[in-house]
Tab-separated table of C-alpha atoms and ligand atoms in Angstrom:
chain	number	residue	atom	x	y	z
A	29	MET	CA	0.000	0.000	0.000
A	30	THR	CA	1.235	3.491	-0.748
A	31	GLU	CA	1.642	5.721	2.235
A	32	ALA	CA	-1.315	8.057	2.696
A	33	LEU	CA	-0.390	11.661	2.043
A	34	GLN	CA	-0.806	14.078	4.890
A	35	PHE	CA	-4.111	15.938	4.496
A	36	ASP	CA	-3.920	19.654	3.643
A	37	THR	CA	-1.389	19.410	0.829
A	38	PHE	CA	-3.640	19.654	-2.234
A	39	PHE	CA	-4.908	23.227	-2.698
A	40	LEU	CA	-6.055	23.136	-6.302
A	41	PRO	CA	-9.259	25.136	-6.909
A	42	GLY	CA	-10.954	21.944	-8.019
A	43	PRO	CA	-10.781	19.089	-7.781
A	44	THR	CA	-10.055	19.662	-4.131
A	45	GLU	CA	-8.718	17.263	-1.510
A	46	VAL	CA	-11.055	14.399	-0.553
A	47	PRO	CA	-11.004	12.904	2.979
A	48	SER	CA	-9.856	9.272	3.103
A	49	ASP	CA	-13.097	7.916	4.616
A	50	VAL	CA	-14.966	9.417	1.656
A	51	LEU	CA	-12.585	7.753	-0.806
A	52	ALA	CA	-12.912	4.458	1.075
A	53	ALA	CA	-16.724	4.572	0.867
A	54	MET	CA	-16.428	4.156	-2.903
A	55	SER	CA	-15.121	0.603	-2.554
A	56	ARG	CA	-18.476	-0.658	-1.274
A	57	PRO	CA	-20.182	-3.292	-3.457
A	58	MET	CA	-22.805	-2.258	-6.005
A	59	MET	CA	-26.527	-2.190	-5.288
A	60	PRO	CA	-29.431	-2.185	-7.747
A	61	HIS	CA	-30.456	1.374	-8.543
A	62	ARG	CA	-34.130	0.417	-8.645
A	63	GLY	CA	-35.138	-0.685	-5.170
A	64	ALA	CA	-35.662	0.238	-1.547
A	65	GLU	CA	-31.986	0.201	-0.556
A	66	PHE	CA	-31.091	2.723	-3.245
A	67	GLU	CA	-34.088	4.894	-2.412
A	68	SER	CA	-33.065	5.157	1.212
A	69	LEU	CA	-29.474	6.049	0.169
A	70	PHE	CA	-30.861	8.698	-2.177
A	71	ALA	CA	-33.209	10.018	0.516
A	72	ARG	CA	-30.277	10.529	2.921
A	73	ILE	CA	-28.257	12.307	0.219
A	74	GLN	CA	-31.285	14.382	-0.710
A	75	SER	CA	-31.770	15.530	2.850
A	76	GLY	CA	-28.042	16.338	3.195
A	77	LEU	CA	-28.135	18.368	-0.013
A	78	GLN	CA	-31.244	20.265	1.086
A	79	PHE	CA	-29.327	21.158	4.244
A	80	VAL	CA	-26.405	22.442	2.135
A	81	PHE	CA	-28.491	24.368	-0.418
A	82	ARG	CA	-30.873	25.690	2.276
A	83	THR	CA	-33.911	24.550	0.382
A	84	ARG	CA	-37.092	22.529	0.798
A	85	ARG	CA	-37.158	21.808	-2.930
A	86	PRO	CA	-35.841	18.502	-4.307
A	87	VAL	CA	-32.128	18.603	-5.169
A	88	TYR	CA	-31.194	16.957	-8.458
A	89	VAL	CA	-28.246	14.584	-8.506
A	90	SER	CA	-26.673	14.358	-11.937
A	91	SER	CA	-23.997	11.848	-12.899
A	92	SER	CA	-22.148	14.460	-14.905
A	93	SER	CA	-19.683	17.197	-14.219
A	94	ALA	CA	-21.149	20.617	-13.416
A	95	THR	CA	-21.016	21.731	-17.044
A	96	GLY	CA	-23.857	19.282	-17.695
A	97	LEU	CA	-26.159	21.093	-15.286
A	98	MET	CA	-25.085	24.476	-16.698
A	99	GLU	CA	-26.437	23.177	-19.985
A	100	ALA	CA	-29.595	21.862	-18.282
A	101	ALA	CA	-30.183	25.279	-16.682
A	102	VAL	CA	-30.135	27.031	-20.056
A	103	ARG	CA	-31.808	24.308	-22.100
A	104	CYS	CA	-34.885	24.008	-19.878
A	105	ALA	CA	-35.244	27.754	-19.152
A	106	PRO	CA	-38.300	29.588	-20.575
A	107	PRO	CA	-37.907	30.629	-24.242
A	108	GLY	CA	-36.402	34.027	-25.014
A	109	PRO	CA	-33.115	35.928	-24.975
A	110	VAL	CA	-30.445	35.366	-22.334
A	111	LEU	CA	-28.339	38.031	-20.639
A	112	ALA	CA	-24.962	36.507	-19.732
A	113	LEU	CA	-22.894	38.252	-17.063
A	114	VAL	CA	-19.249	37.596	-17.933
A	115	ASN	CA	-16.291	38.366	-15.650
A	116	GLY	CA	-13.974	35.415	-16.170
A	117	ALA	CA	-13.528	32.041	-17.841
A	118	PHE	CA	-16.410	30.134	-16.249
A	119	SER	CA	-18.977	32.874	-16.773
A	120	ALA	CA	-17.751	33.048	-20.402
A	121	ARG	CA	-18.420	29.312	-20.607
A	122	PHE	CA	-21.983	29.859	-19.353
A	123	ALA	CA	-22.487	32.412	-22.164
A	124	ALA	CA	-21.009	29.977	-24.699
A	125	ILE	CA	-23.373	27.233	-23.506
A	126	ALA	CA	-26.366	29.556	-23.954
A	127	ARG	CA	-25.223	30.315	-27.499
A	128	ALA	CA	-24.609	26.624	-28.227
A	129	CYS	CA	-28.188	25.902	-27.100
A	130	ASP	CA	-29.351	28.351	-29.780
A	131	ARG	CA	-30.263	31.126	-27.366
A	132	ASP	CA	-30.160	34.717	-28.470
A	133	THR	CA	-27.387	35.620	-26.007
A	134	GLN	CA	-26.324	39.127	-25.047
A	135	VAL	CA	-23.089	39.345	-23.070
A	136	LEU	CA	-22.525	41.993	-20.416
A	137	GLU	CA	-18.797	41.817	-19.797
A	138	VAL	CA	-16.502	43.382	-17.205
A	139	PRO	CA	-12.743	42.744	-16.844
A	140	PRO	CA	-11.759	39.416	-15.266
A	141	GLY	CA	-11.314	39.803	-11.512
A	142	SER	CA	-14.034	42.408	-11.144
A	143	VAL	CA	-17.773	42.041	-10.547
A	144	HIS	CA	-20.617	43.834	-12.342
A	145	GLU	CA	-22.007	47.159	-11.134
A	146	HIS	CA	-25.589	46.441	-10.097
A	147	SER	CA	-26.804	49.565	-11.895
A	148	ALA	CA	-25.348	48.316	-15.197
A	149	ILE	CA	-27.234	45.029	-14.838
A	150	ASP	CA	-30.426	46.875	-14.003
A	151	GLU	CA	-30.017	49.047	-17.117
A	152	ALA	CA	-29.351	46.066	-19.381
A	153	LEU	CA	-32.454	44.281	-18.103
A	154	ALA	CA	-34.555	47.429	-18.516
A	155	ALA	CA	-33.383	48.039	-22.091
A	156	ARG	CA	-34.630	44.718	-23.427
A	157	THR	CA	-36.756	41.770	-22.304
A	158	PHE	CA	-34.665	38.786	-21.224
A	159	ALA	CA	-36.072	35.402	-20.276
A	160	ALA	CA	-33.038	34.518	-18.179
A	161	MET	CA	-29.773	35.878	-16.838
A	162	THR	CA	-26.700	33.687	-16.244
A	163	VAL	CA	-24.222	34.473	-13.474
A	164	VAL	CA	-21.292	32.747	-11.812
A	165	HIS	CA	-21.408	33.111	-8.042
A	166	SER	CA	-17.741	32.435	-7.260
A	167	GLU	CA	-15.621	32.926	-10.433
A	168	THR	CA	-13.060	30.192	-9.874
A	169	SER	CA	-10.752	31.670	-12.523
A	170	THR	CA	-10.427	35.002	-10.668
A	171	GLY	CA	-11.638	34.567	-7.064
A	172	ALA	CA	-14.377	37.208	-7.524
A	173	LEU	CA	-17.660	36.719	-5.645
A	174	ALA	CA	-20.960	38.028	-7.046
A	175	ASP	CA	-23.725	39.173	-4.689
A	176	ILE	CA	-26.320	36.745	-6.012
A	177	ALA	CA	-28.943	37.669	-3.400
A	178	THR	CA	-29.060	41.207	-4.800
A	179	LEU	CA	-28.737	40.041	-8.417
A	180	ALA	CA	-31.769	37.780	-7.949
A	181	ARG	CA	-33.813	40.762	-6.708
A	182	ILE	CA	-32.706	42.902	-9.674
A	183	ALA	CA	-33.499	40.145	-12.184
A	184	HIS	CA	-36.920	39.462	-10.671
A	185	ALA	CA	-37.811	43.161	-10.757
A	186	HIS	CA	-37.575	42.794	-14.559
A	187	GLU	CA	-39.351	39.420	-14.612
A	188	THR	CA	-36.144	37.725	-15.663
A	189	ILE	CA	-35.128	34.432	-14.052
A	190	ILE	CA	-31.643	33.961	-12.639
A	191	LEU	CA	-29.489	30.906	-13.423
A	192	VAL	CA	-26.642	30.613	-10.934
A	193	ASP	CA	-23.426	28.646	-11.360
A	194	SER	CA	-22.286	28.242	-7.762
A	195	VAL	CA	-19.832	25.463	-8.545
A	196	SER	CA	-17.135	26.788	-6.214
A	197	GLY	CA	-19.711	28.471	-3.969
A	198	VAL	CA	-22.196	25.933	-2.558
A	199	GLY	CA	-20.709	24.285	0.515
A	200	GLY	CA	-18.190	27.089	1.156
A	201	ALA	CA	-19.841	30.428	0.371
A	202	LEU	CA	-23.165	31.557	1.811
A	203	VAL	CA	-26.048	30.363	-0.385
A	204	GLU	CA	-29.718	30.639	0.631
A	205	THR	CA	-31.552	29.039	-2.272
A	206	ASP	CA	-35.113	29.507	-0.958
A	207	GLU	CA	-34.688	32.788	0.895
A	208	TRP	CA	-33.001	34.415	-2.112
A	209	ASP	CA	-35.552	32.934	-4.503
A	210	LEU	CA	-32.927	31.516	-6.889
A	211	ASP	CA	-34.580	30.040	-9.981
A	212	PHE	CA	-31.808	27.595	-10.762
A	213	VAL	CA	-28.631	27.055	-8.759
A	214	LEU	CA	-26.099	24.343	-9.503
A	215	THR	CA	-22.841	23.050	-8.116
A	216	GLY	CA	-20.250	20.334	-8.742
A	217	SER	CA	-19.076	17.604	-6.383
A	218	GLN	CA	-15.349	18.359	-6.635
A	219	LYS	CA	-15.204	21.890	-5.289
A	220	ALA	CA	-16.344	23.126	-1.844
A	221	LEU	CA	-18.162	19.868	-1.096
A	222	ALA	CA	-14.829	17.988	-1.181
A	223	LEU	CA	-16.132	15.006	-3.121
A	224	PRO	CA	-14.432	13.355	-6.083
A	225	PRO	CA	-15.373	14.783	-9.516
A	226	GLY	CA	-18.259	13.237	-11.437
A	227	LEU	CA	-21.453	14.381	-9.746
A	228	SER	CA	-23.294	17.668	-9.915
A	229	PHE	CA	-26.258	18.965	-7.938
A	230	ALA	CA	-28.937	21.556	-8.632
A	231	VAL	CA	-32.157	23.068	-7.338
A	232	ALA	CA	-34.807	24.654	-9.569
A	233	SER	CA	-37.696	26.758	-8.324
A	234	GLU	CA	-41.267	25.529	-8.719
A	235	SER	CA	-41.962	28.201	-11.297
A	236	TYR	CA	-38.846	27.262	-13.277
A	237	VAL	CA	-40.078	23.668	-13.482
A	238	ARG	CA	-43.623	24.789	-14.366
A	239	HIS	CA	-42.251	26.712	-17.346
A	240	ALA	CA	-39.942	23.854	-18.318
A	241	ARG	CA	-42.896	21.439	-18.520
A	242	VAL	CA	-44.287	23.275	-21.556
A	243	SER	CA	-40.960	23.598	-23.345
A	244	SER	CA	-40.320	21.147	-26.176
A	245	ALA	CA	-36.528	21.490	-26.406
A	246	ARG	CA	-35.461	19.956	-23.122
A	247	GLY	CA	-33.580	17.016	-24.609
A	248	VAL	CA	-33.173	13.825	-22.619
A	249	TYR	CA	-30.154	13.553	-20.341
A	250	PHE	CA	-30.442	17.069	-18.949
A	251	ASP	CA	-34.213	17.291	-18.777
A	252	VAL	CA	-34.978	19.136	-15.538
A	253	VAL	CA	-38.598	17.909	-15.516
A	254	GLU	CA	-37.402	14.279	-15.484
A	255	MET	CA	-34.868	15.094	-12.770
A	256	GLU	CA	-37.632	16.647	-10.685
A	257	GLU	CA	-40.027	13.718	-11.101
A	258	PHE	CA	-37.392	11.148	-10.217
A	259	ALA	CA	-35.818	13.086	-7.328
A	260	LYS	CA	-39.264	13.276	-5.706
A	261	LYS	CA	-39.328	9.446	-5.749
A	262	ASN	CA	-35.727	9.233	-4.473
A	263	GLN	CA	-34.628	7.926	-7.839
A	264	THR	CA	-32.633	9.082	-10.855
A	265	PRO	CA	-33.817	8.892	-14.498
A	266	SER	CA	-30.886	6.692	-15.590
A	267	THR	CA	-28.190	4.639	-13.831
A	268	PRO	CA	-26.374	6.983	-11.432
A	269	ALA	CA	-22.675	6.855	-10.488
A	270	ILE	CA	-23.484	4.679	-7.463
A	271	SER	CA	-19.942	4.672	-6.035
A	272	LEU	CA	-19.909	8.446	-6.006
A	273	LEU	CA	-23.255	8.428	-4.208
A	274	TYR	CA	-21.677	6.282	-1.467
A	275	ALA	CA	-19.010	8.967	-1.153
A	276	ALA	CA	-21.636	11.741	-1.032
A	277	ASP	CA	-23.540	9.869	1.699
A	278	VAL	CA	-20.461	9.911	3.969
A	279	GLN	CA	-19.341	13.438	3.151
A	280	LEU	CA	-22.777	15.053	3.537
A	281	GLU	CA	-22.959	13.614	7.067
A	282	ARG	CA	-19.663	15.385	7.844
A	283	VAL	CA	-21.018	18.646	6.438
A	284	ARG	CA	-24.200	18.321	8.475
A	285	ALA	CA	-22.224	17.652	11.652
A	286	GLU	CA	-20.167	20.799	11.082
A	287	GLY	CA	-23.218	22.967	10.290
A	288	MET	CA	-23.460	25.497	7.472
A	289	GLU	CA	-22.786	28.616	9.560
A	290	VAL	CA	-19.584	27.108	10.975
A	291	ARG	CA	-18.564	25.889	7.541
A	292	TRP	CA	-19.108	29.309	5.947
A	293	ALA	CA	-17.140	30.987	8.754
A	294	ARG	CA	-14.271	28.508	8.338
A	295	HIS	CA	-14.074	29.335	4.626
A	296	GLN	CA	-14.147	33.090	5.278
A	297	GLY	CA	-11.378	32.588	7.804
A	298	MET	CA	-9.237	30.868	5.165
A	299	ARG	CA	-9.893	33.678	2.680
A	300	ASP	CA	-8.845	36.197	5.334
A	301	SER	CA	-5.620	34.238	5.985
A	302	VAL	CA	-4.732	34.554	2.297
A	303	ILE	CA	-5.423	38.292	2.405
A	304	ARG	CA	-3.192	38.714	5.497
A	305	TRP	CA	-0.467	36.624	3.874
A	306	THR	CA	-0.580	38.806	0.744
A	307	ILE	CA	-0.145	41.947	2.859
A	308	GLU	CA	2.835	40.367	4.637
A	309	CYS	CA	4.392	39.587	1.250
A	310	GLN	CA	3.812	43.179	0.123
A	311	ASN	CA	5.466	44.435	3.311
A	312	ALA	CA	8.430	42.211	2.477
A	313	GLY	CA	8.740	43.979	-0.889
A	314	LEU	CA	7.085	41.349	-3.094
A	315	ALA	CA	4.731	42.767	-5.747
A	316	VAL	CA	1.757	40.446	-5.196
A	317	ALA	CA	-1.916	41.342	-4.752
A	318	ILE	CA	-5.335	39.724	-4.554
A	319	LEU	CA	-6.959	40.122	-7.969
A	320	ALA	CA	-10.589	40.519	-6.807
A	321	PRO	CA	-11.745	43.804	-5.242
A	322	GLU	CA	-11.837	44.026	-1.457
A	323	ASP	CA	-15.628	43.778	-1.172
A	324	ALA	CA	-16.043	40.848	-3.594
A	325	ARG	CA	-13.583	38.127	-2.630
A	326	SER	CA	-14.626	34.504	-2.704
A	327	PRO	CA	-14.236	32.552	0.546
A	328	THR	CA	-13.222	29.444	-1.437
A	329	VAL	CA	-10.610	30.519	-3.988
A	330	SER	CA	-8.058	33.333	-4.321
A	331	ALA	CA	-6.275	34.448	-7.477
A	332	ILE	CA	-3.079	36.316	-6.662
A	333	THR	CA	-1.371	38.559	-9.202
A	334	LEU	CA	2.375	38.092	-9.578
A	335	PRO	CA	5.386	40.316	-10.224
A	336	VAL	CA	6.036	40.665	-13.997
A	337	ARG	CA	8.889	38.172	-14.307
A	338	ILE	CA	7.136	35.410	-12.359
A	339	SER	CA	4.418	33.225	-13.920
A	340	GLY	CA	1.705	31.131	-12.312
A	341	ASP	CA	3.441	27.983	-13.556
A	342	MET	CA	6.745	28.991	-11.950
A	343	ILE	CA	5.063	29.413	-8.560
A	344	ALA	CA	3.032	26.207	-8.823
A	345	ASN	CA	6.145	24.216	-9.772
A	346	LYS	CA	8.215	25.736	-6.981
A	347	VAL	CA	5.504	25.150	-4.371
A	348	ALA	CA	5.362	21.502	-5.518
A	349	GLU	CA	8.988	21.099	-4.373
A	350	ARG	CA	7.647	21.604	-0.856
A	351	GLY	CA	4.939	18.961	-1.344
A	352	PHE	CA	1.979	21.298	-1.913
A	353	VAL	CA	-0.274	21.662	-4.933
A	354	VAL	CA	-1.642	25.091	-5.876
A	355	GLY	CA	-3.195	26.155	-9.194
A	356	ASN	CA	-1.616	28.232	-11.917
A	357	GLY	CA	-3.690	30.988	-13.475
A	358	TYR	CA	-6.758	30.112	-15.557
A	359	GLY	CA	-7.592	31.224	-19.083
A	360	ALA	CA	-6.409	34.737	-19.884
A	361	LEU	CA	-4.863	34.985	-16.396
A	362	LYS	CA	-2.733	31.855	-16.773
A	363	ASP	CA	0.620	33.614	-16.516
A	364	ARG	CA	-0.232	36.677	-14.467
A	365	THR	CA	-1.739	34.889	-11.473
A	366	PHE	CA	-1.623	31.763	-9.399
A	367	ARG	CA	-4.613	30.406	-7.496
A	368	ILE	CA	-5.133	28.798	-4.125
A	369	GLY	CA	-8.252	26.708	-3.584
A	370	HIS	CA	-9.084	26.997	0.128
A	371	MET	CA	-12.290	25.038	0.132
A	372	GLY	CA	-13.870	21.785	1.187
A	373	GLU	CA	-12.236	20.149	4.183
A	374	HIS	CA	-9.144	22.345	4.370
A	375	ARG	CA	-8.404	24.008	7.712
A	376	PRO	CA	-6.654	27.296	8.490
A	377	GLU	CA	-3.702	25.424	10.096
A	378	GLY	CA	-3.103	23.404	6.929
A	379	LEU	CA	-3.533	26.448	4.729
A	380	ALA	CA	-0.931	28.309	6.822
A	381	ARG	CA	1.661	25.650	5.929
A	382	CYS	CA	0.755	25.956	2.253
A	383	LEU	CA	1.066	29.763	2.439
A	384	ASP	CA	4.517	29.385	4.026
A	385	ALA	CA	5.513	27.296	1.017
A	386	CYS	CA	4.035	29.936	-1.343
A	387	GLY	CA	6.041	32.668	0.408
A	388	TRP	CA	9.208	30.637	0.094
A	389	ALA	CA	8.463	29.941	-3.597
A	390	LEU	CA	7.865	33.630	-4.280
A	391	ALA	CA	11.137	34.615	-2.640
A	392	GLU	CA	13.004	31.874	-4.578
A	393	CYS	CA	11.478	32.896	-7.921
A	394	SER	CA	12.185	36.591	-7.230
A	395	ARG	CA	15.844	35.862	-6.627
A	396	VAL	CA	16.626	34.573	-10.139
B	1	LIG	C1	-15.166	23.968	-11.952
B	1	LIG	C2	-16.172	24.934	-12.423
B	1	LIG	C3	-17.024	24.661	-13.501
B	1	LIG	C4	-16.911	23.424	-14.337
B	1	LIG	O1	-17.218	22.319	-13.641
B	1	LIG	P1	-17.016	20.862	-14.294
B	1	LIG	O2	-17.346	20.004	-13.131
B	1	LIG	O3	-15.588	20.782	-14.725
B	1	LIG	O4	-17.939	20.720	-15.422
B	1	LIG	C5	-17.975	25.593	-13.850
B	1	LIG	N1	-18.089	26.750	-13.188
B	1	LIG	C6	-17.280	27.051	-12.143
B	1	LIG	C7	-17.454	28.356	-11.442
B	1	LIG	C8	-16.307	26.153	-11.731
B	1	LIG	O5	-15.512	26.454	-10.691
């Protein structure tokens, strides 16, 4: 057997580190996916996911990566134009998905790292009728956090529904699906929920599903109406990734035991550690900074801008010499930034050791 790695070494912004008991759960034998045993497994997962999403609605469990449910969100949305808020690589992907699903898609773009002015969104929605607006809650490519509670209110004032990609949000950043009246909110297993990749989860509002029922272009695999009908019976439309559901069963119990408020506070604490570390680096004469503005920083992921001669790859490779994994930049920010994923089951103590390694790597790379 290979020696188990010490936890708190793998700080990629997805997939993130998975606890060993969760990995071990996946070696359980198969069960039939039509039957009472499966239904009780699904019911437990369902209840755990409702706890995480803060909803009384059914939570869909899709055996796909999160991109699949991004497509479902757009495909089953009421007919009409889509306003896509773009501020980084994943929100650009949401816009591209809307276009690929033949939606008349208008992009409202701000530079990567920033978030949209609420007044600009309000104006765009007033100027034209949009059926839906897409937004990424926590832009994993930049570390910027959108205020989706307020965005939902703005969208609804214009009778536009809001489709939220909270892939690196749910489970780490505050999300109140029911209270905020989110029409569709989705996440992936491999980010703040600290599960292996391969599952994604979503909640749709009752009115979203009502509209979807009369749409004829829902397709098959990502048909939200089917997902709704089956989830209500504690089933899935087709064979689910059963081993991953075993993992979710174990991990959702851990999340429930911690409690959402404590979990959100732990993530904010990790974000604040990264901010303090960046200031210490600046005081030591290193030209680094957090990319996202002070009032819009994700609790789960930070993108840090680098001095001109140092690339994201250089830092990631150097940090690896100390046994830690961090992310290089993503998309257009590949060279200019590196990223730390501080989500899932990571703790401030473990993150502190990773930040020490990042500080060392920065100093080493600055020397040459
Ligand atoms: C990771 C991520 C995705 C893509 O998820 P997949 O599981 O790779 O399909 C989409 N949006 C955001 C914000 C992400 O962080």
